[in-house]
mmCIF file of C-alpha atoms in Angstrom:
data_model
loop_
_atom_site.group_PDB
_atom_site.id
_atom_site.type_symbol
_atom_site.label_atom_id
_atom_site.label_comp_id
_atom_site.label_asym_id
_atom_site.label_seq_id
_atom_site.Cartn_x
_atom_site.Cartn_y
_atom_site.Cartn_z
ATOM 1 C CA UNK H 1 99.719 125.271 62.641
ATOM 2 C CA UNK H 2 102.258 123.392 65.036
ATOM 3 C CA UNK H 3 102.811 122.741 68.585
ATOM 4 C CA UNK H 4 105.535 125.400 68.576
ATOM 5 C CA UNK H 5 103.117 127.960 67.511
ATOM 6 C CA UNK H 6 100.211 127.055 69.876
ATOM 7 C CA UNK H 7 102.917 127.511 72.518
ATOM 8 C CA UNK H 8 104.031 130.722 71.335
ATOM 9 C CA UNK H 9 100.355 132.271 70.933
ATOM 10 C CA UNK H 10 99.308 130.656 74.512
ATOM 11 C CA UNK H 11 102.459 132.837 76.198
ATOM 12 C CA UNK H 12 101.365 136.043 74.450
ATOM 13 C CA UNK H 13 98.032 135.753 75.667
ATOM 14 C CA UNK H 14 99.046 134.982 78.845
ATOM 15 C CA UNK H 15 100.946 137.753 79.367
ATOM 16 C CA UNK H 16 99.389 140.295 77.645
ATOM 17 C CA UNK H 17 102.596 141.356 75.630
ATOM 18 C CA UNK H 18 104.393 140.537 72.362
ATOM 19 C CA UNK H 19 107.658 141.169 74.467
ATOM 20 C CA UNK H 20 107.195 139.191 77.195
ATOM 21 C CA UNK H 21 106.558 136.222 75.894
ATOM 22 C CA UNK H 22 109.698 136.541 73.494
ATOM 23 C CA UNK H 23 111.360 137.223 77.062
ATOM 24 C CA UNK H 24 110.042 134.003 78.663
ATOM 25 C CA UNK H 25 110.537 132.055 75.684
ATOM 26 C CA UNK H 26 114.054 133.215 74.515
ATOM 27 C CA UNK H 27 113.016 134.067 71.441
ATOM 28 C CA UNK H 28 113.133 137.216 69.366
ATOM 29 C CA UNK H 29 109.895 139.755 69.392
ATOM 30 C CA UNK H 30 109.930 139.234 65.616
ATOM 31 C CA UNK H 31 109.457 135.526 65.988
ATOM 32 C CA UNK H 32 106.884 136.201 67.902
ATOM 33 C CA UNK H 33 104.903 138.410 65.788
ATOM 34 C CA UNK H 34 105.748 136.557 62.776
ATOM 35 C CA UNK H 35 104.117 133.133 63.930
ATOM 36 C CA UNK H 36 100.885 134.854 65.348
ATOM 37 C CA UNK H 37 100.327 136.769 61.964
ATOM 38 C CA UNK H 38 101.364 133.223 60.554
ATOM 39 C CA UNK H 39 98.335 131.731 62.825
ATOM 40 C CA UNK H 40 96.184 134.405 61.973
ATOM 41 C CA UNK H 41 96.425 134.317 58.360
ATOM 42 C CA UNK H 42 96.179 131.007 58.516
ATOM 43 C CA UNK H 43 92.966 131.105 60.257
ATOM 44 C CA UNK H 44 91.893 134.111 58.895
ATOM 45 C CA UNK H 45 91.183 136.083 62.119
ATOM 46 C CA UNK H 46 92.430 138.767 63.840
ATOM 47 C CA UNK H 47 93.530 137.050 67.434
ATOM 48 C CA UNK H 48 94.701 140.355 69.159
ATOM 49 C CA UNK H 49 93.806 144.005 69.836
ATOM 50 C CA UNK H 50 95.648 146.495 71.525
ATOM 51 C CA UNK H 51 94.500 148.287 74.351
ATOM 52 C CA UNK H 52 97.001 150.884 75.916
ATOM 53 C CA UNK H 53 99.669 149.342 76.210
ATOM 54 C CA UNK H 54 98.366 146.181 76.217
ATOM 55 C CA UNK H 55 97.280 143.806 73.874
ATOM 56 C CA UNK H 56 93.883 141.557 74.704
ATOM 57 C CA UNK H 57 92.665 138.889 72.772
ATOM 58 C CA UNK H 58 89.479 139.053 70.147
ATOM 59 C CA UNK H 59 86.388 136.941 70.342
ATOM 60 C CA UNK H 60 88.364 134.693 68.137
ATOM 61 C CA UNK H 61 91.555 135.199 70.280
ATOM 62 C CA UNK H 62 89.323 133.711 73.572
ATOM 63 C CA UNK H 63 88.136 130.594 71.052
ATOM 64 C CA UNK H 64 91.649 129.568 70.027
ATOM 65 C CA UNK H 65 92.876 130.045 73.192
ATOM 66 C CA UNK H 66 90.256 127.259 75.073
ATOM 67 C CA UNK H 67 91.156 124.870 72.087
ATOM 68 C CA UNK H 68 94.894 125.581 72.158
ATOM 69 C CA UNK H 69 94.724 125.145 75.978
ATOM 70 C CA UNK H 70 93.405 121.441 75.740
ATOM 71 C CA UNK H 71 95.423 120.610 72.673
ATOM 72 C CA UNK H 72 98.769 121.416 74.665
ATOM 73 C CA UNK H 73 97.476 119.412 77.320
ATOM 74 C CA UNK H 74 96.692 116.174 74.994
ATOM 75 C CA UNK H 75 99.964 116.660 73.556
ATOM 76 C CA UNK H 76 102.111 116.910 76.486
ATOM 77 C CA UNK H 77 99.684 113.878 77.373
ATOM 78 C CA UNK H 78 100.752 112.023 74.419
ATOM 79 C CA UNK H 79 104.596 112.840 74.623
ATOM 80 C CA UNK H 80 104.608 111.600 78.257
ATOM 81 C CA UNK H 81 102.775 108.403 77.550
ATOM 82 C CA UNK H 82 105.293 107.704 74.843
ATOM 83 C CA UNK H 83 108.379 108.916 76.916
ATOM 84 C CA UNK H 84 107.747 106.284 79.821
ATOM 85 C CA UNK H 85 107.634 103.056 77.041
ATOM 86 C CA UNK H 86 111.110 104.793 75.796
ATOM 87 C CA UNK H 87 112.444 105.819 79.108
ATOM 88 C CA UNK H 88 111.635 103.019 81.301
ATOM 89 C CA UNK H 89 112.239 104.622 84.816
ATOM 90 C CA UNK H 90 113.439 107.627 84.272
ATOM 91 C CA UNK H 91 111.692 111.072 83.516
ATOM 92 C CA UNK H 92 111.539 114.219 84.645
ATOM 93 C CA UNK H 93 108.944 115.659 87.328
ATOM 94 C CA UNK H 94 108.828 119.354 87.586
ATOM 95 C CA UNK H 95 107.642 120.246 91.353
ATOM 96 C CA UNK H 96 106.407 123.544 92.948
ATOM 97 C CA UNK H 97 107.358 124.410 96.719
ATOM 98 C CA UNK H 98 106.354 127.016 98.765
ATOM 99 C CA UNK H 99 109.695 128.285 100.599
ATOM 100 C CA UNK H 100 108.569 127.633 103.975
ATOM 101 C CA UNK H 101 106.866 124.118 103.502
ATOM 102 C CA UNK H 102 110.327 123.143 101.317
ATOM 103 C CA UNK H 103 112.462 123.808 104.135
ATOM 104 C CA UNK H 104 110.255 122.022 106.896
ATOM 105 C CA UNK H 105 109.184 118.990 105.056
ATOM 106 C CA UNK H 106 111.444 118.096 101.684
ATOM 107 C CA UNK H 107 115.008 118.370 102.144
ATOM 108 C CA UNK H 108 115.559 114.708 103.622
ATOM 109 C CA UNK H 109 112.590 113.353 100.934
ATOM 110 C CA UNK H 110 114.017 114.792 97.789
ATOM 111 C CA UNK H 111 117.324 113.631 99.415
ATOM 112 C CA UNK H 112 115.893 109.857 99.590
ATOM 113 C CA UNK H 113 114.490 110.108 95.988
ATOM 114 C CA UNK H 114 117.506 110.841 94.363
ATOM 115 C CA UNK H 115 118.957 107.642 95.788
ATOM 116 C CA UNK H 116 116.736 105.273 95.101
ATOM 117 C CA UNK H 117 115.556 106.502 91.608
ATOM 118 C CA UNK H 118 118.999 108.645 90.242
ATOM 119 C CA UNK H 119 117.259 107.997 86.753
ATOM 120 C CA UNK H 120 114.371 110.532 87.668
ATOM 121 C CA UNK H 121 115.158 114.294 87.856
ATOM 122 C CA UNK H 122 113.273 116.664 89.988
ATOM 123 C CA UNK H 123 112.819 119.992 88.925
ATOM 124 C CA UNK H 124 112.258 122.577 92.090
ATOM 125 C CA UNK H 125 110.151 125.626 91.623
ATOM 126 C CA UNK H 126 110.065 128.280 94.799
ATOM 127 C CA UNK H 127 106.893 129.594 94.327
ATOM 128 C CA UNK H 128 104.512 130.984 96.543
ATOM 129 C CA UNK H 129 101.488 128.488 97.339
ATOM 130 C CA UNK H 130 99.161 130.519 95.142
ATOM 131 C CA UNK H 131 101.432 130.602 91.982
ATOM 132 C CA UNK H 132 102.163 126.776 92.347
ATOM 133 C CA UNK H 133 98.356 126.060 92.555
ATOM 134 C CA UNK H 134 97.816 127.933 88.941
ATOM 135 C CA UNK H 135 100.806 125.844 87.639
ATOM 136 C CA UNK H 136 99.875 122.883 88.470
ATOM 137 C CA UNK H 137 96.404 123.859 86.972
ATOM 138 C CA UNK H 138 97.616 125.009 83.529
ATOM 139 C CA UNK H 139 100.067 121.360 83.700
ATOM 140 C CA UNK H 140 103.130 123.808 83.721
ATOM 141 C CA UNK H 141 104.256 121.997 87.296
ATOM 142 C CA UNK H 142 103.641 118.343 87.860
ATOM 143 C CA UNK H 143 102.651 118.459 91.385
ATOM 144 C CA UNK H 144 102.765 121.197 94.118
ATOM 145 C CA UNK H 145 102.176 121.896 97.646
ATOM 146 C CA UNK H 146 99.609 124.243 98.806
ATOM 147 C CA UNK H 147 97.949 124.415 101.988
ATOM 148 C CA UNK H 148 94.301 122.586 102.425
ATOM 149 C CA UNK H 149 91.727 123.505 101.541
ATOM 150 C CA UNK H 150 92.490 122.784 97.521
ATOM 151 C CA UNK H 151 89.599 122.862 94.925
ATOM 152 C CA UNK H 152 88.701 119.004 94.784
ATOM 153 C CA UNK H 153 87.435 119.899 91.150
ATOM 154 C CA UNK H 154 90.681 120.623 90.105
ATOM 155 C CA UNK H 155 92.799 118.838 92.077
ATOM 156 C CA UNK H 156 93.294 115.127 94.232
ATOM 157 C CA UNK H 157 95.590 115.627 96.866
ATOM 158 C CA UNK H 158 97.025 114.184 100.382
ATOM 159 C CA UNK H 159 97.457 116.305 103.768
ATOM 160 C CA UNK H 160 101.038 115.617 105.823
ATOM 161 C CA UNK H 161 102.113 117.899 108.739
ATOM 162 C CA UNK H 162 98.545 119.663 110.061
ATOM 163 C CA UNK H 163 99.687 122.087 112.320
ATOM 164 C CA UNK H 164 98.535 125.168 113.442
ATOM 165 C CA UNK H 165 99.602 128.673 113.302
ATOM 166 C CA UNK H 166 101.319 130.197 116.642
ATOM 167 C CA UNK H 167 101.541 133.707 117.561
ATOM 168 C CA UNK H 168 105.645 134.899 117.421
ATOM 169 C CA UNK H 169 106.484 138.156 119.761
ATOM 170 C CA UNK H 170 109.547 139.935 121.072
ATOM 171 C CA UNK H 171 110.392 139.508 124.802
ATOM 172 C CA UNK H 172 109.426 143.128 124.958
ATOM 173 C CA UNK H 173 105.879 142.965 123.709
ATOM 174 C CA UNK H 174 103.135 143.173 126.298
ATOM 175 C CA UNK H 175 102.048 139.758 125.503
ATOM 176 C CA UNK H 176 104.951 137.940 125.600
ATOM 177 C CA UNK H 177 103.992 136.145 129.019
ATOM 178 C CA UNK H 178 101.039 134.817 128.071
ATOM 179 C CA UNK H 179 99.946 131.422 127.816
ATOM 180 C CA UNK H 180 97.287 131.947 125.388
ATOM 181 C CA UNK H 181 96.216 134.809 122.975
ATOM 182 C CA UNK H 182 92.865 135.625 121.692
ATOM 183 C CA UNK H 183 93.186 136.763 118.169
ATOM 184 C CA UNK H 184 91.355 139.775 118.802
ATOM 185 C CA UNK H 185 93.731 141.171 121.538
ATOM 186 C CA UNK H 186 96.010 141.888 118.366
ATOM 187 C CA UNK H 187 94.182 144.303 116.504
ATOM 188 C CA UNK H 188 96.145 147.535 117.336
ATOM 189 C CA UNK H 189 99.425 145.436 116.557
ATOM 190 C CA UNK H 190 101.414 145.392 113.982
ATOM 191 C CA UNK H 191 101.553 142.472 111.811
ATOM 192 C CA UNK H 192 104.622 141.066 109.750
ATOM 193 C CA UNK H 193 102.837 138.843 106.818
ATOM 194 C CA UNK H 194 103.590 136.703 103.908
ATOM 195 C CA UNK H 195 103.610 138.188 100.501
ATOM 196 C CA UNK H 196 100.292 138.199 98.835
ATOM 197 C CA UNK H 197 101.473 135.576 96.762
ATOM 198 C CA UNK H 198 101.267 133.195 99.797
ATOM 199 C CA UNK H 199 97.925 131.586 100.424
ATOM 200 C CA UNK H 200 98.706 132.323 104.354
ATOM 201 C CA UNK H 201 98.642 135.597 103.597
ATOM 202 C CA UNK H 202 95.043 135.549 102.711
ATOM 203 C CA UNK H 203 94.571 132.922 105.850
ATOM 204 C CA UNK H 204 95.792 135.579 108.169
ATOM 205 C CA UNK H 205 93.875 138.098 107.056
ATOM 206 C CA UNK H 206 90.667 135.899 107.231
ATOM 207 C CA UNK H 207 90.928 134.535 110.418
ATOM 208 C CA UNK H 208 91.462 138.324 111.991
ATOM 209 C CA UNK H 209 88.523 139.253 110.056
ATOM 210 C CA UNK H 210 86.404 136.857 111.439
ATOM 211 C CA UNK H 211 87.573 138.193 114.690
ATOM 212 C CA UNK H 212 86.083 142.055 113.800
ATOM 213 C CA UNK H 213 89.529 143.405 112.615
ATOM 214 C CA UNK H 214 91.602 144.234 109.677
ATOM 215 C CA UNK H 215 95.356 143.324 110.620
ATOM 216 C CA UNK H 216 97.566 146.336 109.905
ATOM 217 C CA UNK H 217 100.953 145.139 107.812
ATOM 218 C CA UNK H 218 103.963 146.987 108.353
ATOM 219 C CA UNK H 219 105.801 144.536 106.245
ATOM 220 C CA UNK H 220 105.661 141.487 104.142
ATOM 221 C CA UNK H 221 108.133 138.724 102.571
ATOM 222 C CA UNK H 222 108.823 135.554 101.436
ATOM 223 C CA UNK H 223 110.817 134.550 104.086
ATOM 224 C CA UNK H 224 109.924 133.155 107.250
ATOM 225 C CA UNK H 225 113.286 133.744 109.233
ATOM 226 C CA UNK H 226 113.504 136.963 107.949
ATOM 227 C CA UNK H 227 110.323 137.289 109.241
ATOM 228 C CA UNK H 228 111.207 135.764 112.604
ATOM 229 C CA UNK H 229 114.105 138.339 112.697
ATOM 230 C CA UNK H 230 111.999 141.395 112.812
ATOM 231 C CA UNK H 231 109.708 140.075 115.439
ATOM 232 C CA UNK H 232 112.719 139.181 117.563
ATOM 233 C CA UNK H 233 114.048 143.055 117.646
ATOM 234 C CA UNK H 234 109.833 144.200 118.205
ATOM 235 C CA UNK H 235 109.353 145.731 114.782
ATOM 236 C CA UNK H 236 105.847 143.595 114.347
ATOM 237 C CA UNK H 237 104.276 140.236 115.374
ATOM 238 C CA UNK H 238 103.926 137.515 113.314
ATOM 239 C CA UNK H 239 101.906 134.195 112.953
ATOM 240 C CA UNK H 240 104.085 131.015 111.916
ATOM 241 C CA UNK H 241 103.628 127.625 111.802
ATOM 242 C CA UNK H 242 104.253 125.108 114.630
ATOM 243 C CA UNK H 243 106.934 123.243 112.625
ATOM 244 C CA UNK H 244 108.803 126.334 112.227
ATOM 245 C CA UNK H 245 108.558 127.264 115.678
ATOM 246 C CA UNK H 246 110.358 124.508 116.892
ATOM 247 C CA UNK H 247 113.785 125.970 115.978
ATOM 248 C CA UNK H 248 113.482 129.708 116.759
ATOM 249 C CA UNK H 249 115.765 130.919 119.348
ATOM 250 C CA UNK H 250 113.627 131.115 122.679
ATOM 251 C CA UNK H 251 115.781 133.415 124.165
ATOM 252 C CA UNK H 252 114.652 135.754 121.626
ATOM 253 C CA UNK H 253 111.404 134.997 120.669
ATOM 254 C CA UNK H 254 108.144 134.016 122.625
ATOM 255 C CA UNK H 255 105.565 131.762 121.109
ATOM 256 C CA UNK H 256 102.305 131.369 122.410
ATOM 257 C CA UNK H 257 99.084 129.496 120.999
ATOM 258 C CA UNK H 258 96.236 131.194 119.659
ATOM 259 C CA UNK H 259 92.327 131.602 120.346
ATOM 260 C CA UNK H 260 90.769 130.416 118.074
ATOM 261 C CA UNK H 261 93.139 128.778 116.213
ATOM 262 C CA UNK H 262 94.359 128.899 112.771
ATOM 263 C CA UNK H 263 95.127 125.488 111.083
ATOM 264 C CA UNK H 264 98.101 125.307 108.842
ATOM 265 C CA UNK H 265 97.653 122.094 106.705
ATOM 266 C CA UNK H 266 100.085 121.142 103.971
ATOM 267 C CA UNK H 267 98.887 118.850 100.922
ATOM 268 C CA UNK H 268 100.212 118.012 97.482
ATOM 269 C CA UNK H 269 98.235 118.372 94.615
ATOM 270 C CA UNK H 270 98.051 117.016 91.206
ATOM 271 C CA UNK H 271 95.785 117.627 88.645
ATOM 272 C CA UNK H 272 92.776 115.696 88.512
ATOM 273 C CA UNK H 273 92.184 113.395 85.858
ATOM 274 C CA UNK H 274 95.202 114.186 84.739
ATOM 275 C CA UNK H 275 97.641 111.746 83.055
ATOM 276 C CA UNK H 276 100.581 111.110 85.494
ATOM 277 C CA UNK H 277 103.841 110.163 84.556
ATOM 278 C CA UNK H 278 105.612 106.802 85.959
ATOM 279 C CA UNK H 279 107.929 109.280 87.782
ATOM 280 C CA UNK H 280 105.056 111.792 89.128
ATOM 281 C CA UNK H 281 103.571 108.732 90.297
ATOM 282 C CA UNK H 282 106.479 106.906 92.421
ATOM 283 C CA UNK H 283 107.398 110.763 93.796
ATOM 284 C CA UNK H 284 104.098 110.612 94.859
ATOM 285 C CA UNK H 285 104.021 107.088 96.738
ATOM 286 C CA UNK H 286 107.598 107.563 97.616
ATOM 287 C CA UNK H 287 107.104 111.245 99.414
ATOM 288 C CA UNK H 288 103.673 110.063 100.659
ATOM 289 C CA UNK H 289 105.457 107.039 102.654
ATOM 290 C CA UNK H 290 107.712 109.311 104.018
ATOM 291 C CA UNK H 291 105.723 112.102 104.999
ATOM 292 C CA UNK H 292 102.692 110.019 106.388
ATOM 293 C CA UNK H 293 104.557 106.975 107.221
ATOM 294 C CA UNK H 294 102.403 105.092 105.557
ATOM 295 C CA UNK H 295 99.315 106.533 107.066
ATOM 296 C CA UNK H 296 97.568 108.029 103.602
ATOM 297 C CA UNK H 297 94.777 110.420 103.740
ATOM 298 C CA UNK H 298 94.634 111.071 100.083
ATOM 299 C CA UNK H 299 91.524 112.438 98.109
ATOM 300 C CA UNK H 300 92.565 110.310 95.766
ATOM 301 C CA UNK H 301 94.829 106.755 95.416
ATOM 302 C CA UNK H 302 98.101 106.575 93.365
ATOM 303 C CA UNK H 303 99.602 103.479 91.946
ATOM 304 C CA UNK H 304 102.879 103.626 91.347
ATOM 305 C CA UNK H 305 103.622 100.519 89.025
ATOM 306 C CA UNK H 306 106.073 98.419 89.689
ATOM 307 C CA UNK H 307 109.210 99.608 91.447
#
């Protein structure tokens, strides 16, 4: 049994088809099915079962897959550790950014990375905050950027940017003059929300349950202008961050703070006790200058060696 095929197996399980995974990893089906019965008979267990039309894994299927897990992880470990002797300063670092954070916070720090290490590639994921905290979890993503509060068991991390979240309305809706909002003053409205994918969504919908309501959705994206645009012409309210509220068009929009507030607090995470890469490391440093200048409030330090 290889690498290749602990690779191939850990894709099938995690999606639950032979197909898939030949999809994701630009293989053939056959290929697929060859190297599991390959593992199997090797092993001499049955690793699958089919249930519908899906196919779950076997007691045995659940054991390899905890053991393949970890030995994946010690061998991208072990290939990393090597590359940097080989590779000096440069590397790759594969990064996961929520749309909205991206846009506010990275263009003008991936911009100053390049420059001063052009050695070093960055690989940019658009996920939503949810999706980039599982990837960084499984070591499929280097580093991400969630919103606080991240599991401290799995994760170190710094905070840049706490904001809050501000109410967005038409000119036309009855609130729009306000000064203030309480959050329960906006449970017959309708609300315009993240996808599900984005931990906000799930903040929203918290914070308006704490205030004895359920928000009703009309609509949800992954885009925050698009977003913004559908508030401006009074097809739903929406709740956005401060930073992004800065450069909507006032004569179109009305933001107004909220009671109580909701905080909106960007980190990026990296897995804890995790090996990190010379490059993961001076992103790290490098973006944590820029977006703190130089005022760290990390859960946990980063060296970044020598520059």
């Amino acid at each position: 049994m290889d690498i290749r095929q602990l690779h191939y197996f850990l894709e099938v399980a995690r999606r639950q088809s032979f197909t898939k995974a030949a999809q994701a990893l630009y293989v053939s089906q056959p290929t697929i099915s060859k190297t599991i019965k390959t593992i199997e008979d090797e092993l001499g267990v049955v690793l699958f079962e089919r249930s519908g039309k899906r196919i779950v894994l076997t007691d045995a299927g659940e054991i390899l897959l905890a053991q393949a897990q970890q030995m994946v992880r010690t061998f991208d470990d072990m290939t990393a550790r090597l590359g940097e002797l080989t590779e000096a300063k440069s590397g790759r670092i594969r990064i996961g950014l929520p749309p909205m954070v991206g846009v506010s916070f990275f263009p003008g720090v991936i911009g100053g990375f390049r420059e001063r290490y052009p050695n070093i590639a960055l690989q940019l994921f658009e996920y939503g905050a949810k999706r980039v905290e599982a990837e960084v979890a499984e070591g499929k993503l280097d580093i991400g950027v969630t919103l606080l509060p991240a599991d401290p068991e799995r994760f170190e991390s710094f905070c840049f940017g706490k904001q809050r979240l501000l109410l967005v309305v038409s000119p036309a809706h009855r609130l729009a003059g306000r000064d203030a909002v309480r959050l329960a003053e906006l449970s017959e409205d309708r609300f315009l929300l993240f996808h599900e994918d984005f931990v906000l969504h799930d903040r929203i919908i918290d914070a308006c349950e704490r205030e004895g309501f359920l928000p009703q959705a009309v609509y949800k994206s992954t885009q925050w202008d698009l977003i913004s645009e559908l508030a401006a012409v009074d097809l739903g309210i929406a709740l956005l961050p401060e930073r992004i509220c800065r450069d909507l068009d006032r004569s179109r929009l009305r933001v107004i703070p909220t009671e109580p507030a909701i905080p909106w607090a960007p980190a990026m995470i990296w897995r804890r006790n995790a090996y990190l890469s010379y490059a993961a490391r001076v992103w790290l440093a490098f973006a944590r200058e820029l977006l703190e200048g130089g005022n760290s409030a990390a859960t946990g330090g980063v060296s970044p060696g020598p520059d």
